[in-house]
Amino acid sequence: MAVTFHDLGSDAGLKKLDEYLLPRSYISGYQASKDDIIVHSSLPKPPSPQYVNVSRWYNHIDALLRISGVSAEGCGVVVEGSAPVTEAVATPPVEDSKAAAAEEDDDDDVDLFGEETEEEKKAAEERAAAMKAKAKKKESGKSSVLLDVKPWDDETDMKKLEEAVRGVQMEGLLWGACKF
């Protein structure tokens, strides 16, 4: 689907592009493509704010070209009435722009993804040691279980039943008081 735009340097050409971009974010598809680069480079100057959609699109593509470039293929776009655009309008490689951004940013005060400093390491070790000491001081949890035993009938010998129940022995099991 090749889209054709005529003379983007004139008001009529910008108006047609503005109407075309009203329901769209890009010239073709759902991400910036080479079609966007072709149309962007065909504009002789940044569009007037009068053309809201073209101005929004132009600023967005301009920012993408400065930051990371555009790698998606386009569907094909033709811009008539302007200088022909060749493949020399390639975007800068992503690695180069990231390296340039890293060189520009020499802000060592905030290290979001860096390693811990010696002070932070010491504080972390102290916290870990405190947690270990706290864990060692803890005794195992104790549970209290109330066992309610009901006889089948009123003729059951409750003393023998208590002896049978207390006959159950397990590690850590302590029998408490009994109430009839």
PDB file of C-alpha atoms in Angstrom, residues 49-157:
ATOM      1  CA  PRO A  49       1.800  24.175  15.036  1.00  0.00           C
ATOM      2  CA  GLN A  50      -1.283  24.960  12.954  1.00  0.00           C
ATOM      3  CA  TYR A  51      -0.991  21.404  11.618  1.00  0.00           C
ATOM      4  CA  VAL A  52      -1.375  19.629  14.960  1.00  0.00           C
ATOM      5  CA  ASN A  53      -1.096  16.042  13.729  1.00  0.00           C
ATOM      6  CA  VAL A  54       1.875  16.698  11.463  1.00  0.00           C
ATOM      7  CA  SER A  55       3.625  18.650  14.209  1.00  0.00           C
ATOM      8  CA  ARG A  56       3.046  15.817  16.740  1.00  0.00           C
ATOM      9  CA  TRP A  57       4.250  13.187  14.272  1.00  0.00           C
ATOM     10  CA  TYR A  58       7.267  15.267  13.208  1.00  0.00           C
ATOM     11  CA  ASN A  59       8.424  15.820  16.811  1.00  0.00           C
ATOM     12  CA  HIS A  60       7.981  12.121  17.593  1.00  0.00           C
ATOM     13  CA  ILE A  61       9.960  10.910  14.565  1.00  0.00           C
ATOM     14  CA  ASP A  62      12.606  13.573  15.197  1.00  0.00           C
ATOM     15  CA  ALA A  63      13.017  12.301  18.781  1.00  0.00           C
ATOM     16  CA  LEU A  64      13.211   8.682  17.614  1.00  0.00           C
ATOM     17  CA  LEU A  65      15.890   9.560  15.094  1.00  0.00           C
ATOM     18  CA  ARG A  66      17.945  11.343  17.762  1.00  0.00           C
ATOM     19  CA  ILE A  67      17.601   8.578  20.349  1.00  0.00           C
ATOM     20  CA  SER A  68      17.697   5.196  18.710  1.00  0.00           C
ATOM     21  CA  GLY A  69      16.827   5.300  15.067  1.00  0.00           C
ATOM     22  CA  VAL A  70      14.166   3.437  13.144  1.00  0.00           C
ATOM     23  CA  SER A  71      14.649  -0.112  11.955  1.00  0.00           C
ATOM     24  CA  ALA A  72      11.214  -1.238  10.703  1.00  0.00           C
ATOM     25  CA  GLU A  73      10.606  -1.671   7.004  1.00  0.00           C
ATOM     26  CA  GLY A  74       7.919   0.471   5.399  1.00  0.00           C
ATOM     27  CA  CYS A  75       5.158  -0.301   2.924  1.00  0.00           C
ATOM     28  CA  GLY A  76       6.410   2.258   0.443  1.00  0.00           C
ATOM     29  CA  VAL A  77       5.613   5.926   0.293  1.00  0.00           C
ATOM     30  CA  VAL A  78       5.950   8.396  -2.556  1.00  0.00           C
ATOM     31  CA  VAL A  79       6.533  12.095  -1.971  1.00  0.00           C
ATOM     32  CA  GLU A  80       6.085  14.119  -5.135  1.00  0.00           C
ATOM     33  CA  GLY A  81       7.246  17.679  -5.546  1.00  0.00           C
ATOM     34  CA  SER A  82      10.343  17.392  -3.370  1.00  0.00           C
ATOM     35  CA  ALA A  83      13.904  16.263  -3.823  1.00  0.00           C
ATOM     36  CA  PRO A  84      14.180  12.484  -4.205  1.00  0.00           C
ATOM     37  CA  VAL A  85      15.182  10.684  -1.040  1.00  0.00           C
ATOM     38  CA  THR A  86      17.695   7.871  -1.271  1.00  0.00           C
ATOM     39  CA  GLU A  87      18.660   5.200   1.213  1.00  0.00           C
ATOM     40  CA  ALA A  88      21.331   7.578   2.518  1.00  0.00           C
ATOM     41  CA  VAL A  89      18.722   8.692   5.042  1.00  0.00           C
ATOM     42  CA  ALA A  90      19.638   5.740   7.224  1.00  0.00           C
ATOM     43  CA  THR A  91      19.342   6.124  10.947  1.00  0.00           C
ATOM     44  CA  PRO A  92      22.320   5.888  13.250  1.00  0.00           C
ATOM     45  CA  PRO A  93      22.986   2.457  14.731  1.00  0.00           C
ATOM     46  CA  VAL A  94      21.502   1.905  18.159  1.00  0.00           C
ATOM     47  CA  GLU A  95      24.849   1.093  19.782  1.00  0.00           C
ATOM     48  CA  ASP A  96      26.448   4.343  18.580  1.00  0.00           C
ATOM     49  CA  SER A  97      23.641   6.516  19.916  1.00  0.00           C
ATOM     50  CA  LYS A  98      23.710   4.722  23.287  1.00  0.00           C
ATOM     51  CA  ALA A  99      27.487   5.110  23.505  1.00  0.00           C
ATOM     52  CA  ALA A 100      27.213   8.805  22.652  1.00  0.00           C
ATOM     53  CA  ALA A 101      24.531   9.245  25.304  1.00  0.00           C
ATOM     54  CA  ALA A 102      26.752   7.507  27.855  1.00  0.00           C
ATOM     55  CA  GLU A 103      29.672   9.785  26.975  1.00  0.00           C
ATOM     56  CA  GLU A 104      27.500  12.877  27.348  1.00  0.00           C
ATOM     57  CA  ASP A 105      26.195  11.749  30.735  1.00  0.00           C
ATOM     58  CA  ASP A 106      29.074  11.929  33.202  1.00  0.00           C
ATOM     59  CA  ASP A 107      26.804  12.132  36.241  1.00  0.00           C
ATOM     60  CA  ASP A 108      28.489   9.856  38.780  1.00  0.00           C
ATOM     61  CA  ASP A 109      26.387  11.062  41.709  1.00  0.00           C
ATOM     62  CA  VAL A 110      23.503   8.705  40.987  1.00  0.00           C
ATOM     63  CA  ASP A 111      24.419   5.174  39.989  1.00  0.00           C
ATOM     64  CA  LEU A 112      21.129   3.402  39.382  1.00  0.00           C
ATOM     65  CA  PHE A 113      22.520   0.071  38.256  1.00  0.00           C
ATOM     66  CA  GLY A 114      26.024   0.153  39.702  1.00  0.00           C
ATOM     67  CA  GLU A 115      27.712  -1.903  42.340  1.00  0.00           C
ATOM     68  CA  GLU A 116      27.407  -1.367  46.059  1.00  0.00           C
ATOM     69  CA  THR A 117      29.880   0.864  47.819  1.00  0.00           C
ATOM     70  CA  GLU A 118      31.982  -0.395  50.724  1.00  0.00           C
ATOM     71  CA  GLU A 119      29.683   1.320  53.214  1.00  0.00           C
ATOM     72  CA  GLU A 120      26.623  -0.364  51.731  1.00  0.00           C
ATOM     73  CA  LYS A 121      28.374  -3.753  51.789  1.00  0.00           C
ATOM     74  CA  LYS A 122      29.265  -3.330  55.472  1.00  0.00           C
ATOM     75  CA  ALA A 123      25.709  -2.315  56.330  1.00  0.00           C
ATOM     76  CA  ALA A 124      24.347  -5.341  54.462  1.00  0.00           C
ATOM     77  CA  GLU A 125      26.745  -7.671  56.320  1.00  0.00           C
ATOM     78  CA  GLU A 126      25.715  -6.162  59.659  1.00  0.00           C
ATOM     79  CA  ARG A 127      22.043  -6.637  58.844  1.00  0.00           C
ATOM     80  CA  ALA A 128      22.681 -10.258  57.829  1.00  0.00           C
ATOM     81  CA  ALA A 129      24.597 -10.928  61.072  1.00  0.00           C
ATOM     82  CA  ALA A 130      21.794  -9.350  63.120  1.00  0.00           C
ATOM     83  CA  MET A 131      19.213 -11.508  61.343  1.00  0.00           C
ATOM     84  CA  LYS A 132      21.245 -14.672  62.068  1.00  0.00           C
ATOM     85  CA  ALA A 133      21.573 -13.776  65.761  1.00  0.00           C
ATOM     86  CA  LYS A 134      17.871 -13.052  65.941  1.00  0.00           C
ATOM     87  CA  ALA A 135      17.061 -16.387  64.271  1.00  0.00           C
ATOM     88  CA  LYS A 136      19.301 -18.306  66.716  1.00  0.00           C
ATOM     89  CA  LYS A 137      17.577 -16.745  69.734  1.00  0.00           C
ATOM     90  CA  LYS A 138      14.173 -17.951  68.628  1.00  0.00           C
ATOM     91  CA  GLU A 139      12.898 -21.073  70.315  1.00  0.00           C
ATOM     92  CA  SER A 140      10.826 -23.519  68.418  1.00  0.00           C
ATOM     93  CA  GLY A 141       7.163 -22.668  68.457  1.00  0.00           C
ATOM     94  CA  LYS A 142       4.980 -24.353  71.034  1.00  0.00           C
ATOM     95  CA  SER A 143       1.444 -25.414  70.429  1.00  0.00           C
ATOM     96  CA  SER A 144      -1.263 -26.074  72.929  1.00  0.00           C
ATOM     97  CA  VAL A 145      -3.840 -28.619  71.894  1.00  0.00           C
ATOM     98  CA  LEU A 146      -7.061 -29.262  73.769  1.00  0.00           C
ATOM     99  CA  LEU A 147      -8.241 -32.809  73.214  1.00  0.00           C
ATOM    100  CA  ASP A 148     -11.934 -33.322  73.935  1.00  0.00           C
ATOM    101  CA  VAL A 149     -12.685 -37.052  74.241  1.00  0.00           C
ATOM    102  CA  LYS A 150     -16.319 -38.083  74.537  1.00  0.00           C
ATOM    103  CA  PRO A 151     -17.358 -41.606  75.531  1.00  0.00           C
ATOM    104  CA  TRP A 152     -19.870 -43.710  73.582  1.00  0.00           C
ATOM    105  CA  ASP A 153     -22.144 -44.019  76.551  1.00  0.00           C
ATOM    106  CA  ASP A 154     -22.312 -43.214  80.238  1.00  0.00           C
ATOM    107  CA  GLU A 155     -20.938 -46.619  81.285  1.00  0.00           C
ATOM    108  CA  THR A 156     -17.432 -46.030  79.782  1.00  0.00           C
ATOM    109  CA  ASP A 157     -14.648 -46.054  82.387  1.00  0.00           C
TER     110      ASP A 157
END
